[in-house]
Short mmCIF file of C-alpha atoms and ligand atoms in Angstrom, two decimals:
data_model
loop_
_atom_site.label_atom_id
_atom_site.label_comp_id
_atom_site.label_asym_id
_atom_site.label_seq_id
_atom_site.Cartn_x
_atom_site.Cartn_y
_atom_site.Cartn_z
CA UNK A 26 2.03 -10.94 -24.88
CA UNK A 27 0.28 -12.70 -22.01
CA UNK A 28 1.05 -13.04 -18.37
CA UNK A 29 3.67 -15.75 -17.75
CA UNK A 30 2.69 -16.97 -14.30
CA UNK A 31 4.88 -20.08 -14.39
CA UNK A 32 8.01 -18.06 -15.15
CA UNK A 33 7.10 -15.55 -12.45
CA UNK A 34 6.51 -18.20 -9.79
CA UNK A 35 9.82 -19.89 -10.62
CA UNK A 36 11.54 -16.64 -9.66
CA UNK A 37 10.06 -16.50 -6.13
CA UNK A 38 11.97 -18.89 -3.85
CA UNK A 39 9.47 -18.66 -0.98
CA UNK A 40 6.82 -20.29 -3.18
CA UNK A 41 8.92 -23.46 -3.55
CA UNK A 42 7.53 -24.81 -0.26
CA UNK A 43 4.13 -25.14 -1.94
CA UNK A 44 2.35 -22.69 0.35
CA UNK A 45 -0.56 -20.81 -1.22
CA UNK A 46 -0.03 -17.20 -0.16
CA UNK A 47 -3.12 -15.02 0.20
CA UNK A 48 -1.33 -12.75 2.66
CA UNK A 49 0.02 -10.39 -0.01
CA UNK A 50 -1.84 -7.34 1.40
CA UNK A 51 0.32 -7.82 4.49
CA UNK A 52 3.48 -8.19 2.40
CA UNK A 53 4.38 -10.07 -0.78
CA UNK A 54 6.96 -12.81 -1.25
CA UNK A 55 10.21 -11.68 -2.80
CA UNK A 56 11.57 -12.54 -6.28
CA UNK A 57 15.17 -13.66 -6.74
CA UNK A 58 16.36 -10.54 -8.66
CA UNK A 59 15.28 -8.40 -5.68
CA UNK A 60 17.08 -10.68 -3.21
CA UNK A 61 20.16 -10.65 -5.44
CA UNK A 62 20.14 -6.88 -5.84
CA UNK A 63 20.14 -6.47 -2.05
CA UNK A 64 23.09 -8.89 -1.80
CA UNK A 65 24.91 -7.23 -4.69
CA UNK A 66 24.64 -3.78 -3.13
CA UNK A 67 26.23 -5.12 0.05
CA UNK A 68 28.87 -7.08 -1.84
CA UNK A 69 30.34 -3.99 -3.48
CA UNK A 70 32.11 -1.22 -1.56
CA UNK A 71 29.41 0.84 0.15
CA UNK A 72 29.98 4.01 2.15
CA UNK A 73 28.10 7.17 2.92
CA UNK A 74 27.00 8.99 -0.23
CA UNK A 75 29.70 11.01 -1.97
CA UNK A 76 31.57 11.45 -5.23
CA UNK A 77 35.13 10.37 -4.41
CA UNK A 78 35.42 6.81 -3.07
CA UNK A 79 33.96 3.85 -4.98
CA UNK A 80 31.74 3.09 -1.98
CA UNK A 81 30.50 6.69 -1.94
CA UNK A 82 29.72 6.61 -5.63
CA UNK A 83 27.97 3.23 -5.29
CA UNK A 84 25.75 4.58 -2.51
CA UNK A 85 25.01 7.67 -4.58
CA UNK A 86 24.04 5.74 -7.68
CA UNK A 87 21.89 3.29 -5.67
CA UNK A 88 19.89 6.23 -4.32
CA UNK A 89 19.60 7.97 -7.69
CA UNK A 90 18.53 4.81 -9.48
CA UNK A 91 15.97 3.97 -6.80
CA UNK A 92 14.50 7.48 -7.05
CA UNK A 93 14.22 7.15 -10.81
CA UNK A 94 12.64 3.70 -10.54
CA UNK A 95 10.06 4.85 -7.98
CA UNK A 96 9.34 7.96 -10.05
CA UNK A 97 8.61 5.71 -13.05
CA UNK A 98 6.36 3.51 -10.92
CA UNK A 99 4.41 6.40 -9.42
CA UNK A 100 4.36 8.79 -12.38
CA UNK A 101 6.27 11.28 -10.27
CA UNK A 102 9.40 13.44 -10.37
CA UNK A 103 12.55 11.65 -9.08
CA UNK A 104 13.42 14.87 -7.22
CA UNK A 105 10.21 14.45 -5.20
CA UNK A 106 10.79 10.85 -4.08
CA UNK A 107 11.47 10.57 -0.34
CA UNK A 108 12.64 7.29 1.21
CA UNK A 109 11.85 6.24 4.76
CA UNK A 110 11.65 3.24 7.04
CA UNK A 111 7.95 2.63 6.45
CA UNK A 112 4.80 4.38 5.25
CA UNK A 113 3.85 4.80 8.90
CA UNK A 114 7.11 6.57 9.74
CA UNK A 115 6.89 8.84 6.69
CA UNK A 116 3.31 9.80 7.54
CA UNK A 117 4.24 10.59 11.14
CA UNK A 118 7.13 12.73 9.90
CA UNK A 119 4.98 14.61 7.39
CA UNK A 120 2.16 15.04 9.90
CA UNK A 121 4.60 16.65 12.34
CA UNK A 122 6.09 18.87 9.66
CA UNK A 123 2.77 19.98 8.18
CA UNK A 124 1.20 20.53 11.60
CA UNK A 125 3.88 23.12 12.34
CA UNK A 126 2.00 25.36 9.88
CA UNK A 127 -1.47 24.77 11.37
CA UNK A 128 -3.27 27.10 13.81
CA UNK A 129 -5.95 26.42 16.41
CA UNK A 130 -9.32 26.36 14.64
CA UNK A 131 -7.89 24.79 11.49
CA UNK A 132 -9.31 21.43 10.46
CA UNK A 133 -8.05 18.14 9.05
CA UNK A 134 -10.13 15.34 7.56
CA UNK A 135 -9.44 11.63 7.97
CA UNK A 136 -11.60 8.68 6.90
CA UNK A 137 -12.84 5.57 8.66
CA UNK A 138 -11.87 3.52 5.59
CA UNK A 139 -8.17 4.11 6.20
CA UNK A 140 -5.43 2.01 7.78
CA UNK A 141 -4.56 3.55 11.14
CA UNK A 142 -1.23 4.69 9.63
CA UNK A 143 -3.18 7.37 7.74
CA UNK A 144 -5.44 8.31 10.67
CA UNK A 145 -3.51 8.38 13.95
CA UNK A 146 -0.52 10.50 12.84
CA UNK A 147 -2.97 13.22 11.72
CA UNK A 148 -5.21 12.91 14.79
CA UNK A 149 -2.25 13.15 17.16
CA UNK A 150 -0.63 16.03 15.25
CA UNK A 151 -4.01 17.83 15.20
CA UNK A 152 -4.49 17.34 18.95
CA UNK A 153 -1.12 18.90 19.67
CA UNK A 154 -1.82 21.85 17.34
CA UNK A 155 -5.37 22.50 18.65
CA UNK A 156 -6.76 21.55 15.25
CA UNK A 157 -10.19 19.95 14.77
CA UNK A 158 -10.37 16.47 13.25
CA UNK A 159 -13.34 15.61 11.03
CA UNK A 160 -14.06 11.96 10.22
CA UNK A 161 -15.47 10.96 6.82
CA UNK A 162 -17.48 7.73 6.92
CA UNK A 163 -17.84 5.10 4.22
CA UNK A 164 -21.07 3.17 3.65
CA UNK A 165 -20.68 -0.08 5.63
CA UNK A 166 -23.17 -1.91 3.38
CA UNK A 167 -21.58 -1.07 0.04
CA UNK A 168 -18.05 -0.31 1.24
CA UNK A 169 -18.10 2.90 -0.85
CA UNK A 170 -16.38 6.13 0.16
CA UNK A 171 -17.53 8.91 -2.20
CA UNK A 172 -16.23 12.37 -2.97
CA UNK A 173 -19.44 13.69 -1.35
CA UNK A 174 -18.52 11.91 1.89
CA UNK A 175 -15.31 13.97 1.88
CA UNK A 176 -16.96 17.17 0.60
CA UNK A 177 -19.36 17.07 3.55
CA UNK A 178 -16.38 17.40 5.91
CA UNK A 179 -14.59 20.25 4.09
CA UNK A 180 -14.70 23.87 5.16
CA UNK A 181 -12.74 27.06 4.60
CA UNK A 182 -10.55 25.98 7.55
CA UNK A 183 -9.57 22.57 6.14
CA UNK A 184 -5.79 22.34 5.82
CA UNK A 185 -5.35 18.69 4.93
CA UNK A 186 -7.34 15.63 3.90
CA UNK A 187 -5.84 12.16 4.44
CA UNK A 188 -7.46 9.38 2.44
CA UNK A 189 -6.58 5.93 1.21
CA UNK A 190 -6.32 5.12 -2.50
CA UNK A 191 -7.43 1.57 -1.63
CA UNK A 192 -8.58 -0.07 1.59
CA UNK A 193 -6.27 -2.81 2.83
CA UNK A 194 -9.26 -4.38 4.60
CA UNK A 195 -12.02 -4.51 1.97
CA UNK A 196 -10.24 -3.30 -1.18
CA UNK A 197 -12.46 -0.24 -1.84
CA UNK A 198 -10.89 2.22 -4.31
CA UNK A 199 -12.32 5.70 -3.60
CA UNK A 200 -12.47 8.26 -6.46
CA UNK A 201 -9.21 9.98 -5.54
CA UNK A 202 -9.06 12.35 -8.55
CA UNK A 203 -12.56 13.66 -7.78
CA UNK A 204 -11.73 13.93 -4.09
CA UNK A 205 -8.54 15.81 -5.00
CA UNK A 206 -10.50 18.40 -6.98
CA UNK A 207 -12.84 19.02 -4.03
CA UNK A 208 -9.92 19.19 -1.58
CA UNK A 209 -8.00 21.64 -3.75
CA UNK A 210 -11.07 23.82 -4.28
CA UNK A 211 -11.27 24.07 -0.49
CA UNK A 212 -7.62 25.20 -0.49
CA UNK A 213 -6.38 22.10 1.36
CA UNK A 214 -3.68 19.52 0.67
CA UNK A 215 -4.36 15.85 -0.09
CA UNK A 216 -2.28 13.10 1.53
CA UNK A 217 -2.94 9.75 -0.14
CA UNK A 218 -2.13 6.35 1.37
CA UNK A 219 -1.22 4.28 -1.66
CA UNK A 220 0.25 1.33 0.22
CA UNK A 221 -2.44 -1.15 -0.84
CA UNK A 222 -3.29 0.57 -4.15
CA UNK A 223 0.24 0.46 -5.61
CA UNK A 224 0.23 -3.35 -5.49
CA UNK A 225 -2.71 -3.49 -7.90
CA UNK A 226 -3.00 -0.30 -9.95
CA UNK A 227 -0.63 1.77 -12.04
CA UNK A 228 -0.15 4.91 -9.99
CA UNK A 229 -0.17 8.32 -11.64
CA UNK A 230 0.28 10.84 -8.84
CA UNK A 231 -0.41 13.74 -11.23
CA UNK A 232 -3.67 12.25 -12.55
CA UNK A 233 -4.74 11.32 -9.02
CA UNK A 234 -4.09 14.86 -7.85
CA UNK A 235 -2.27 13.60 -4.75
CA UNK A 236 -0.09 16.25 -3.11
CA UNK A 237 1.57 13.46 -1.14
CA UNK A 238 1.43 9.78 -2.08
CA UNK A 239 2.93 7.18 0.23
CA UNK A 240 3.57 3.49 -0.46
CA UNK A 241 5.67 0.54 0.71
CA UNK A 242 7.71 -1.61 -1.71
CA UNK A 243 7.25 -4.76 0.40
CA UNK A 244 3.63 -4.81 -0.81
CA UNK A 245 4.75 -5.04 -4.45
CA UNK A 246 7.58 -7.60 -4.42
CA UNK A 247 10.22 -5.27 -2.93
CA UNK A 248 11.95 -4.92 0.42
CA UNK A 249 10.60 -3.51 3.67
CA UNK A 250 10.73 0.28 3.66
CA UNK A 251 8.53 3.25 2.72
CA UNK A 252 8.43 5.74 -0.16
CA UNK A 253 6.69 9.07 -0.49
CA UNK A 254 6.15 11.07 -3.68
CA UNK A 255 5.38 14.78 -3.80
CA UNK A 256 6.12 17.68 -6.13
CA UNK A 257 9.63 18.97 -5.36
CA UNK A 258 8.26 22.55 -5.29
CA UNK A 259 5.84 21.57 -2.52
CA UNK A 260 8.59 19.82 -0.58
CA UNK A 261 10.70 22.99 -0.86
CA UNK A 262 8.06 24.86 1.17
CA UNK A 263 8.28 22.44 4.15
CA UNK A 264 10.80 22.60 6.99
CA UNK A 265 11.11 19.25 8.76
CA UNK A 266 13.19 18.86 11.91
CA UNK A 267 16.65 17.85 10.80
CA UNK A 268 20.25 17.68 11.96
CA UNK A 269 22.40 20.76 11.47
CA UNK A 270 25.12 19.15 9.30
CA UNK A 271 22.70 17.18 7.11
CA UNK A 272 21.86 18.64 3.72
CA UNK A 273 18.90 20.98 3.30
CA UNK A 274 18.43 19.86 -0.29
CA UNK A 275 15.11 18.34 -1.40
CA UNK A 276 14.30 15.48 -1.12
CA UNK A 277 17.19 14.62 1.23
CA UNK A 278 15.92 17.21 3.75
CA UNK A 279 13.19 14.69 4.69
CA UNK A 280 15.41 11.62 4.90
CA UNK A 281 16.70 11.42 8.44
CA UNK A 282 20.00 9.66 8.93
CA UNK A 283 21.60 7.16 6.57
CA UNK A 284 19.34 5.55 3.97
CA UNK A 285 19.03 1.73 3.71
CA UNK A 286 21.03 1.56 0.46
CA UNK A 287 20.67 -2.21 0.10
CA UNK A 288 16.87 -1.95 0.33
CA UNK A 289 16.85 0.87 -2.19
CA UNK A 290 18.80 -1.38 -4.56
CA UNK A 291 16.15 -4.04 -3.92
CA UNK A 292 13.34 -1.60 -4.62
CA UNK A 293 14.85 -0.57 -7.91
CA UNK A 294 15.13 -4.29 -8.78
CA UNK A 295 11.47 -4.81 -7.78
CA UNK A 296 10.35 -2.03 -10.13
CA UNK A 297 12.49 -3.50 -12.92
CA UNK A 298 11.08 -6.94 -12.16
CA UNK A 299 7.55 -5.57 -12.44
CA UNK A 300 8.46 -3.85 -15.73
CA UNK A 301 9.86 -7.19 -16.94
CA UNK A 302 6.50 -8.90 -16.35
CA UNK A 303 5.17 -6.83 -19.27
CA UNK A 304 7.00 -9.14 -21.63
CA UNK A 305 7.94 -6.06 -23.67
CA UNK A 306 11.58 -6.42 -24.71
CA UNK A 307 12.12 -2.69 -25.16
CA UNK A 308 10.58 0.67 -24.43
CA UNK A 309 10.64 3.05 -21.53
CA UNK A 310 10.25 1.63 -18.04
CA UNK A 311 7.03 3.57 -17.37
CA UNK A 312 5.51 2.25 -20.60
CA UNK A 313 6.47 -1.32 -19.70
CA UNK A 314 5.07 -0.88 -16.19
CA UNK A 315 1.79 0.33 -17.67
CA UNK A 316 1.59 -2.87 -19.72
CA UNK A 317 2.45 -5.00 -16.67
CA UNK A 318 -0.38 -3.49 -14.67
CA UNK A 319 -2.81 -4.16 -17.53
CA UNK A 320 -1.75 -7.81 -17.53
CA UNK A 321 -1.84 -7.95 -13.75
CA UNK A 322 -5.36 -6.55 -13.64
CA UNK A 323 -6.54 -9.09 -16.23
CA UNK A 324 -4.90 -11.91 -14.30
CA UNK A 325 -6.34 -10.77 -10.99
CA UNK A 326 -9.82 -10.22 -12.47
CA UNK A 327 -10.02 -13.82 -13.68
CA UNK A 328 -8.87 -15.19 -10.32
CA UNK A 329 -11.11 -12.84 -8.37
CA UNK A 330 -14.13 -13.99 -10.31
CA UNK A 331 -13.28 -17.62 -9.62
CA UNK A 332 -12.73 -16.86 -5.96
CA UNK A 333 -15.95 -14.88 -5.60
CA UNK A 334 -18.01 -17.55 -7.37
CA UNK A 335 -16.49 -20.20 -5.15
CA UNK A 336 -17.12 -18.22 -1.98
CA UNK A 337 -20.74 -17.52 -2.98
CA UNK A 338 -21.29 -21.24 -3.43
CA UNK A 339 -20.23 -21.90 0.18
CA UNK A 340 -22.95 -21.76 2.84
CA UNK A 341 -22.37 -19.36 5.69
CA UNK A 342 -19.72 -17.18 4.01
CA UNK A 343 -20.30 -13.42 3.83
CA UNK A 344 -18.06 -11.37 1.55
CA UNK A 345 -17.58 -7.86 2.97
CA UNK A 346 -15.70 -6.46 -0.05
CA UNK A 347 -18.44 -4.96 -2.19
CA UNK A 348 -17.42 -1.59 -3.65
CA UNK A 349 -17.83 -1.18 -7.40
CA UNK A 350 -14.12 -0.33 -7.80
CA UNK A 351 -11.86 -2.40 -5.63
CA UNK A 352 -8.68 -4.42 -5.47
CA UNK A 353 -8.76 -8.24 -5.42
CA UNK A 354 -8.68 -8.27 -1.62
CA UNK A 355 -11.67 -10.02 -0.12
CA UNK A 356 -12.66 -9.82 3.52
CA UNK A 357 -14.99 -12.60 4.55
CA UNK A 358 -16.82 -13.52 7.73
CA UNK A 359 -18.27 -16.92 8.54
CA UNK A 360 -21.69 -17.45 10.14
CA UNK A 361 -21.30 -18.82 13.65
CA UNK A 362 -17.55 -19.40 13.22
CA UNK A 363 -14.44 -17.57 14.25
CA UNK A 364 -12.34 -16.56 11.25
CA UNK A 365 -9.34 -16.98 13.56
CA UNK A 366 -10.11 -20.74 13.57
CA UNK A 367 -10.38 -20.78 9.78
CA UNK A 368 -7.02 -19.00 9.56
CA UNK A 369 -5.43 -21.72 11.70
CA UNK A 370 -7.21 -24.55 9.85
CA UNK A 371 -6.06 -23.23 6.47
CA UNK A 372 -2.50 -22.61 7.71
CA UNK A 373 -2.25 -26.30 8.70
CA UNK A 374 -3.05 -27.09 5.07
CA UNK A 375 -0.45 -24.73 3.62
CA UNK A 376 -2.90 -21.94 2.76
CA UNK A 377 -2.04 -18.57 4.25
CA UNK A 378 -5.02 -16.25 4.64
CA UNK A 379 -4.76 -14.41 7.97
CA UNK A 380 -7.65 -13.23 10.10
CA UNK A 381 -7.76 -9.78 11.70
CA UNK A 382 -8.55 -6.14 11.19
CA UNK A 383 -5.05 -5.43 9.86
CA UNK A 384 -4.69 -2.03 11.53
CA UNK A 385 -7.77 -0.82 9.66
CA UNK A 386 -9.39 -0.69 13.07
CA UNK A 387 -11.89 2.07 12.37
CA UNK A 388 -12.99 0.37 9.15
CA UNK A 389 -13.46 -2.95 10.91
CA UNK A 390 -15.52 -1.31 13.68
CA UNK A 391 -17.57 0.66 11.16
CA UNK A 392 -18.36 -2.61 9.35
CA UNK A 393 -19.71 -3.96 12.64
CA UNK A 394 -16.81 -6.41 12.98
CA UNK A 395 -15.32 -4.85 16.09
CA UNK A 396 -11.59 -5.25 16.49
CA UNK A 397 -11.74 -8.84 15.24
CA UNK A 398 -12.24 -8.14 11.53
CA UNK A 399 -12.42 -11.18 9.29
CA UNK A 400 -10.49 -13.53 7.07
CA UNK A 401 -8.58 -11.55 4.44
CA UNK A 402 -7.91 -13.23 1.11
CA UNK A 403 -5.54 -11.18 -1.02
CA UNK A 404 -4.43 -11.96 -4.56
CA UNK A 405 -0.84 -11.22 -5.55
CA UNK A 406 1.01 -11.28 -8.90
CA UNK A 407 2.11 -14.88 -8.22
CA UNK A 408 -1.32 -16.26 -7.21
CA UNK A 409 -2.56 -19.06 -9.47
CA UNK A 410 -5.82 -20.92 -10.12
CA UNK A 411 -4.58 -23.87 -8.10
CA UNK A 412 -4.03 -21.61 -5.07
CA UNK A 413 -7.59 -20.31 -5.33
CA UNK A 414 -8.99 -23.84 -5.60
CA UNK A 415 -6.99 -24.95 -2.57
CA UNK A 416 -8.28 -22.04 -0.55
CA UNK A 417 -11.89 -22.77 -1.54
CA UNK A 418 -11.50 -26.49 -0.77
CA UNK A 419 -9.87 -25.67 2.58
CA UNK A 420 -12.65 -23.30 3.51
CA UNK A 421 -15.30 -25.84 2.49
CA UNK A 422 -13.59 -28.46 4.67
CA UNK A 423 -13.45 -26.03 7.57
CA UNK A 424 -17.17 -25.26 7.25
CA UNK A 425 -18.04 -28.96 7.18
CA UNK A 426 -16.54 -29.40 10.63
CA UNK A 427 -18.90 -29.04 13.57
CA UNK A 428 -18.73 -25.50 14.98
CA UNK A 429 -17.22 -25.23 18.48
CA UNK A 430 -18.99 -23.01 20.94
C1 LIG B 514 -3.21 0.61 3.40
C2 LIG B 514 -2.00 0.58 4.28
N1 LIG B 514 -1.49 1.74 4.73
C3 LIG B 514 -0.41 1.79 5.52
C4 LIG B 514 0.24 0.64 5.91
C5 LIG B 514 1.46 0.75 6.76
O1 LIG B 514 2.58 0.55 5.95
P1 LIG B 514 4.03 0.41 6.60
O2 LIG B 514 4.11 -0.98 7.13
O3 LIG B 514 4.98 0.65 5.45
O4 LIG B 514 4.13 1.43 7.66
C6 LIG B 514 -0.25 -0.60 5.48
C7 LIG B 514 0.38 -1.84 5.93
O5 LIG B 514 -0.20 -2.89 5.92
C8 LIG B 514 -1.39 -0.63 4.64
O6 LIG B 514 -1.88 -1.78 4.18
#
């Protein structure tokens, strides 16, 4: 079975305008079954969760099905799936909760490769708890963050290490399983930002050794909210702030207020949609997802090669994404030109590749790109050869124009 790009694209209404979307790392376009599932959830009776009224039962089954879908996607236990408004919100919540168990003199490790959503919540929680923050650096020339870079920051006082599974700026995929072993040997917990990673790689939270793994369905064809996976036994040991009448059960203990049921229905549909891309008519959802990701990686590898070849052939383009293992997300800078101008130029031609540092502020600064960053070209499941060629032609046309001072 091969990847049916035409059938996939036909299912994404936002692509009908003809825009070539390279802004997937910021958020993907949404397939019809996801849109319909959100509408369907709201079209049926929907109340607070319960077992009596139809609306209560509908809410309950939406939550249960979404937990099972996300558990299949992440190789996790449904009882350890926590829903939230965003990855940022979930990380702030967990930072606050975990910091309640830290003492002055303890240490946490963050990396300069990370999105600020996996740096600032830990830095601020550490400051309040009198805990020392250690920063692990990546190599700005190669884009690599190694297990040794993390090991060098560990000590007997390390309580937590926060690291990305893939950089949303330059695509680097650090060796998380190896990092996890080092972190666990030091007696610390590992909090993994999988927001960018989950869009490109089949996640296996067990194999990765992530104690906490956070992601956002809107990066993989779903709606805008956040999801965290952890072992239920670990979640049982944590005491988040919560309302008195709300349940103390895990994982609900961590889900403040009423969940966005319609988005959860959309997320379940997104996972099923991804499983459907496998082309496998039967089999378990996890197995079908594994096949989808194989196809997706093959598809993205072909396009990435075409894109990289095309970019190399253009004078004055520097590709900053260089790590040996990385996602198909390319950050480029342009000699003597503002990538902001290229972004605008391309947008006028129906090609969406934004310029910025995309909240990976420390990474952008460490690369020597200040707060400005570069032009980010991200491949998504619906990207085609024609999109890539349009982007390359647009960039070539931009570079042919005289540079403004
Ligand atoms: C790598 C990474 N981490 C975290 C986030 C924040 O995710 P959310 O918008 O769900 O808070 C993003 C968003 O772009 C991201 O790319």
